[in-house]
C-alpha atoms as one frame of an Amber mdcrd trajectory, in Angstrom:
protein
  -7.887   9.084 -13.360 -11.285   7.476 -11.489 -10.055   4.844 -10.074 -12.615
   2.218  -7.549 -12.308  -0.303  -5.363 -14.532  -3.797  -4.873 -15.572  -2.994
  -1.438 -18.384  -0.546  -1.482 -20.647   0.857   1.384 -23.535  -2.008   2.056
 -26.815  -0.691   1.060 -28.691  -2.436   4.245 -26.188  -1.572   6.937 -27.312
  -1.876  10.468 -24.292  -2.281  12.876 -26.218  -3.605  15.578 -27.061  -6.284
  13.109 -23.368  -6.690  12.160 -22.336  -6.923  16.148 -24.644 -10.047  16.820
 -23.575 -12.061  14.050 -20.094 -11.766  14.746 -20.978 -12.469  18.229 -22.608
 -15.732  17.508 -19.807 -16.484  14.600 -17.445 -16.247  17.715 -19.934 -17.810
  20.672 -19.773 -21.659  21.864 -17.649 -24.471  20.120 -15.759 -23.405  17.243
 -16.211 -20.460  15.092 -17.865 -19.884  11.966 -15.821 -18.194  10.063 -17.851
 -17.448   6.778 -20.320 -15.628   8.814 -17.261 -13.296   9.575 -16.362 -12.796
   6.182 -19.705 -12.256   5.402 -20.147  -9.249   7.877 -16.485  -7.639   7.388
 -16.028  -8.052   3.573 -19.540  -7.182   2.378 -19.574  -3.187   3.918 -16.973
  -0.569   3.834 -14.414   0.526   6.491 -16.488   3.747   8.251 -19.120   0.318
   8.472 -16.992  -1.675  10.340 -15.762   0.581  13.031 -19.753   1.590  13.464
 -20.150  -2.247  14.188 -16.664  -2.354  16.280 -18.225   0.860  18.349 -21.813
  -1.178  18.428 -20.002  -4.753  19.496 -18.344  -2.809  22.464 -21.872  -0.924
  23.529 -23.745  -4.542  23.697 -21.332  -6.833  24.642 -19.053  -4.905  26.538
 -15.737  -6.765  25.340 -14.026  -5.059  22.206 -14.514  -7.108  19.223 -10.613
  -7.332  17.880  -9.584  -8.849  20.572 -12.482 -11.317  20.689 -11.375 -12.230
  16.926  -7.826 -12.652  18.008  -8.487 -15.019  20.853 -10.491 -17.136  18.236
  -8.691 -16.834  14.989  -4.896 -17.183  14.157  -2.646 -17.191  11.247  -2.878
 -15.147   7.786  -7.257 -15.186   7.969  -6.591 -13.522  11.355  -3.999 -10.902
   9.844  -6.666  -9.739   6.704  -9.359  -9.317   9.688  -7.611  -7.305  11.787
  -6.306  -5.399   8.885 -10.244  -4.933   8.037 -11.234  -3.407  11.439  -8.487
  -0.612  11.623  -9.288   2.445   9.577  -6.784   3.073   6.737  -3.826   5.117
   8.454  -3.991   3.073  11.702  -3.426   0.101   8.917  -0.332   1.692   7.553
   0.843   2.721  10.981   0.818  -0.611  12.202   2.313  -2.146   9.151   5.114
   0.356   8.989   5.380  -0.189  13.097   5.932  -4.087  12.330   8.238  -3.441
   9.626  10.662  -1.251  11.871  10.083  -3.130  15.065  10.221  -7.294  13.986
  13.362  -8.999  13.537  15.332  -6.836  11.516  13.666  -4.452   9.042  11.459
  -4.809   6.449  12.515  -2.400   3.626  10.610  -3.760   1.320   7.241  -2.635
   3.278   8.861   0.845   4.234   9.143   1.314   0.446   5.692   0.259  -0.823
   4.038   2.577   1.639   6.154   5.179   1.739   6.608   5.435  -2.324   2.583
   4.857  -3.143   0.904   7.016  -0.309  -0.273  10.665  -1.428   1.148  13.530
   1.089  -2.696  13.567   3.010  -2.214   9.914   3.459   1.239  10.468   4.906
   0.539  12.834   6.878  -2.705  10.857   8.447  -0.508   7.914   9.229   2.887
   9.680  11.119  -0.089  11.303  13.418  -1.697   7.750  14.191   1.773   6.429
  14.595   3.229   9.065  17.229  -0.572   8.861  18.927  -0.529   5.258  19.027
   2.876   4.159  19.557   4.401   7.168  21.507   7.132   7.418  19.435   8.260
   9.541  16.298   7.850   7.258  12.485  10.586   9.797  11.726  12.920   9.030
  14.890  12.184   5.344  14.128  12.901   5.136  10.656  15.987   6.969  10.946
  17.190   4.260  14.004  16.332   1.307  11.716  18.440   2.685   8.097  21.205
   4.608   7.225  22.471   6.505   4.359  20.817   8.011   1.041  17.940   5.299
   1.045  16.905   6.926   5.254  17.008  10.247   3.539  14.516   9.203   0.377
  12.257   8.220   3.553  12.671  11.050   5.534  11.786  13.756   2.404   8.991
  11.473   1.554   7.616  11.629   5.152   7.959  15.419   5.051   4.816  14.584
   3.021   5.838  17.686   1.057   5.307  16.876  -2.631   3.815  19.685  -4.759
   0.693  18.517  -5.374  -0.535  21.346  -8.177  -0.892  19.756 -11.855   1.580
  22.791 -13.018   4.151  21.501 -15.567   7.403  23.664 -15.986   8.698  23.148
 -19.217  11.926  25.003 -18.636  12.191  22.936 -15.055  11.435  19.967 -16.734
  13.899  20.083 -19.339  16.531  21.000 -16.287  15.759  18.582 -14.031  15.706
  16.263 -16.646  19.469  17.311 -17.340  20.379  17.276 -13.611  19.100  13.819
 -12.856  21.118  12.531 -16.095  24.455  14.621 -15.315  24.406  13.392 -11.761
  23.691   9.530 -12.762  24.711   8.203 -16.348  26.884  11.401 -17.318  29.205
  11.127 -15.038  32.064   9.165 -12.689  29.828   8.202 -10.238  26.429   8.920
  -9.368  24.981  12.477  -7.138  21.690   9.996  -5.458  20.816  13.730  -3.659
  19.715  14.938  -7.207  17.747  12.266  -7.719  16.040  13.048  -4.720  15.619
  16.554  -4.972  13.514  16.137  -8.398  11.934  12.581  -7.668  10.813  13.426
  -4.027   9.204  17.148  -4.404   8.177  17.596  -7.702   4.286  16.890  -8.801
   3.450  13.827 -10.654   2.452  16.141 -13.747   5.626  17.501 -13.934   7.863
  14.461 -13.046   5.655  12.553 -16.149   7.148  15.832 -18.311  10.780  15.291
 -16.458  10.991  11.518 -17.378  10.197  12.010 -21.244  12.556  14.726 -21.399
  14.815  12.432 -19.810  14.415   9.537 -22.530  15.020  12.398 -24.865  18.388
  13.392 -23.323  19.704   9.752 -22.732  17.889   7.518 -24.890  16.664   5.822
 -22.138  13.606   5.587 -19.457  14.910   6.463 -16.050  14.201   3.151 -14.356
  16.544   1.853 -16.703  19.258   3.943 -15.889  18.217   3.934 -12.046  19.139
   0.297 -12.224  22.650   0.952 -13.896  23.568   3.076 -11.448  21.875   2.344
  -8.204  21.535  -0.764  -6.264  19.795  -2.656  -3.170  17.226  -0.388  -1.268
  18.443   2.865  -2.879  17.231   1.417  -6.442  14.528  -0.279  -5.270  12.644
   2.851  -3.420  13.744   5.428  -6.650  12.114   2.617  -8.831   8.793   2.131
  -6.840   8.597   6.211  -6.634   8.783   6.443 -10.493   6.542   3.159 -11.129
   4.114   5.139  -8.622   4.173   8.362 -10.305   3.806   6.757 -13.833   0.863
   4.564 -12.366  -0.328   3.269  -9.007  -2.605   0.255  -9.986   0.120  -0.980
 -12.168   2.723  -0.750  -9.076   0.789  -2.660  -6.930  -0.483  -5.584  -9.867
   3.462  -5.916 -10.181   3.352  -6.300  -6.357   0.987  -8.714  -5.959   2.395
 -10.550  -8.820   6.120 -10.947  -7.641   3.998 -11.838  -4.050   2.546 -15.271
  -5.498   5.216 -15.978  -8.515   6.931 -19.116  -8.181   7.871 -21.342  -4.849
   5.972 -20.266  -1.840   3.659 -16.707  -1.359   5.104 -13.661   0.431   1.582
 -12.822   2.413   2.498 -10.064   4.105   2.473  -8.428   0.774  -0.410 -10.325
  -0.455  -2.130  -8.929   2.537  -1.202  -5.589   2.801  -2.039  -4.473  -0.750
  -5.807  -6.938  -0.472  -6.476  -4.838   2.681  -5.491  -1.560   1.939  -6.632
  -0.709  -1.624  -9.777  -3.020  -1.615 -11.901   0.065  -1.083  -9.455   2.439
  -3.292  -8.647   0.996  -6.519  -8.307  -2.520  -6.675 -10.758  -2.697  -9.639
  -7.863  -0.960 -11.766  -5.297  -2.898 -10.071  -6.965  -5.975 -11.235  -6.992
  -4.035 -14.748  -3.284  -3.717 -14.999  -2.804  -7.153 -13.280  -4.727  -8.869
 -16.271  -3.155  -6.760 -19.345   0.225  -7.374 -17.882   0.139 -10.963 -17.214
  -2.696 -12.776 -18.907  -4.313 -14.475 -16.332  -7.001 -12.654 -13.839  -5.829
 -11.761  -9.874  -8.446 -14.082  -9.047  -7.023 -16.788 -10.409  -3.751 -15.900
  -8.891  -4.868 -16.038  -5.224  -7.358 -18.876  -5.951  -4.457 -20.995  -6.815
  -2.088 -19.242  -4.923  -3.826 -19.580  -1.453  -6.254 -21.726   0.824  -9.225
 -21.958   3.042 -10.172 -19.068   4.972  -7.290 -16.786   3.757  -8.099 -17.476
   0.351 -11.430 -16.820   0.642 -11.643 -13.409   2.585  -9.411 -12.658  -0.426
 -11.209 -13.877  -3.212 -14.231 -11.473  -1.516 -11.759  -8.486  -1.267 -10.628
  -8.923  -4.628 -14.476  -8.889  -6.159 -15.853 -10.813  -9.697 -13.322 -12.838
 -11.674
């Protein structure tokens, strides 16, 4: 499927432009924060490290960490997120996940579950060249178990990605996946991950109606009857990913700003990263799901300069 993002390539770039008004956003008393937004949210990301190249060559500082020393809190996370290219972005996040106080699965699984095997592969590269260490060697020192082997095969990045379905396979894995979970004392996770990690997303959409043919059942339902914390969570966001991206991530961003307080790490991470991908869809799904526009969602949801370098990222009502 097509899929498109809000953020487009602006028609009348010109970085050197782009470098001075930040510059003056930045210069003397305070800082002028919707002339930032303006530059960084109105041109696409191969833009805005042209004008973080062109801010270096005339000023001579680097502009990141000119925006750090002036802005602070969530508006400063979105526009540093903005000025890294998209696998530094997931490096990074993935790098804060493992390396914080304690871990955050929850970011280890959206990333590692929604990313295609080239977007993988970009971001373990960026990660060993930029941190000096291996995203394998520091996943597997931050979890244990079956859920640190779903994340190692996934970083393998070594999904079939050919649009060949199997019928035979399909009807076989299909059989496996339900003799090792709901068929039996117990449940065999490895077969889970043997089908749900390698196989291509043509196929696994032919394994999982096979599968509600053999049980009666979709598979995240019987994923959640016989699976449980991070294990069920990262099987679950690998078959919600495979059945549909966009809808994935407008459940995401949902459950981010449902009831008391906003998770905005998650907010943020999904605004930043698919903003240029598919965020037009997402905002699709979001709206035939729950009745009530993404716009409306952050609008309410958020405030001042984090809500509106959002609102821009997330385009038209």
């Amino acid at each position: 499927m097509a899929t498109k993002g809000t953020i487009t390539a602006a028609s009348r770039f010109n970085p050197q432009d782009d470098a001075e008004k930040l510059r003056k956003a930045m210069k003397g008393v305070g800082t002028d924060e919707a002339a930032i937004i303006e530059v960084l949210a109105h041109c696409n990301n191969s833009q805005r490290q042209q004008t973080k190249m062109e801010y270096k060559r005339l000023f001579g500082k680097d502009l990141v960490d000119d925006l750090k020393s002036e802005l602070s809190g969530n508006f400063e996370k979105v526009v540093i997120g903005l000025l890294m290219t998209t696998p530094e972005y997931d490096a990074y996040e993935l790098r804060n996940a493992i390396k914080g106080a304690g871990t955050d699965e929850a970011c280890l699984i959206e990333i590692m579950a929604s990313r295609l095997p080239s977007e993988i592969k970009a971001f373990t590269e960026i990660y060993k060249k930029e941190y000096g260490e291996s995203l394998e060697d520091d996943i597997c020192g931050d979890t244990s178990g079956m859920f640190q082997r779903v994340l190692v095969s996934l970083l393998t990045a070594g999904r079939d990605e050919s649009n060949e379905v199997d019928e035979a396979l399909a009807v076989k894995d299909a059989k496996d996946i339900y003799e090792a979970g709901e068929a039996s004392w117990g449940t065999d996770e490895a077969k889970f991950l043997s089908v749900l990690c390698v196989r291509n997303r043509k196929h696994l959409h032919q394994v999982f109606e096979e599968y509600k043919k053999i049980s009666g059942r979709d598979i995240e339902d019987s994923i959640k009857s016989e699976m449980s914390g991070n294990l069920e969570d990262v099987f679950l966001a690998i078959v919600n990913c495979i059945k549909c991206r966009q809808h994935y991530f407008a459940e995401c961003l949902y459950k981010s700003m449902k009831g008391m307080g906003t998770n905005d790490c998650v907010l943020t991470r999904i605004m930043v990263s698919r903003a240029e991908i598919d965020m037009e869809d997402i905002k699709e799904h979001f709206f035939k799901k729950y009745g009530k526009t993404l716009y409306s969602f952050i609008k309410d949801d958020t405030s001042g300069d984090y809500r509106n370098i959002l609102l821009e990222l997330c385009g038209d009502q």
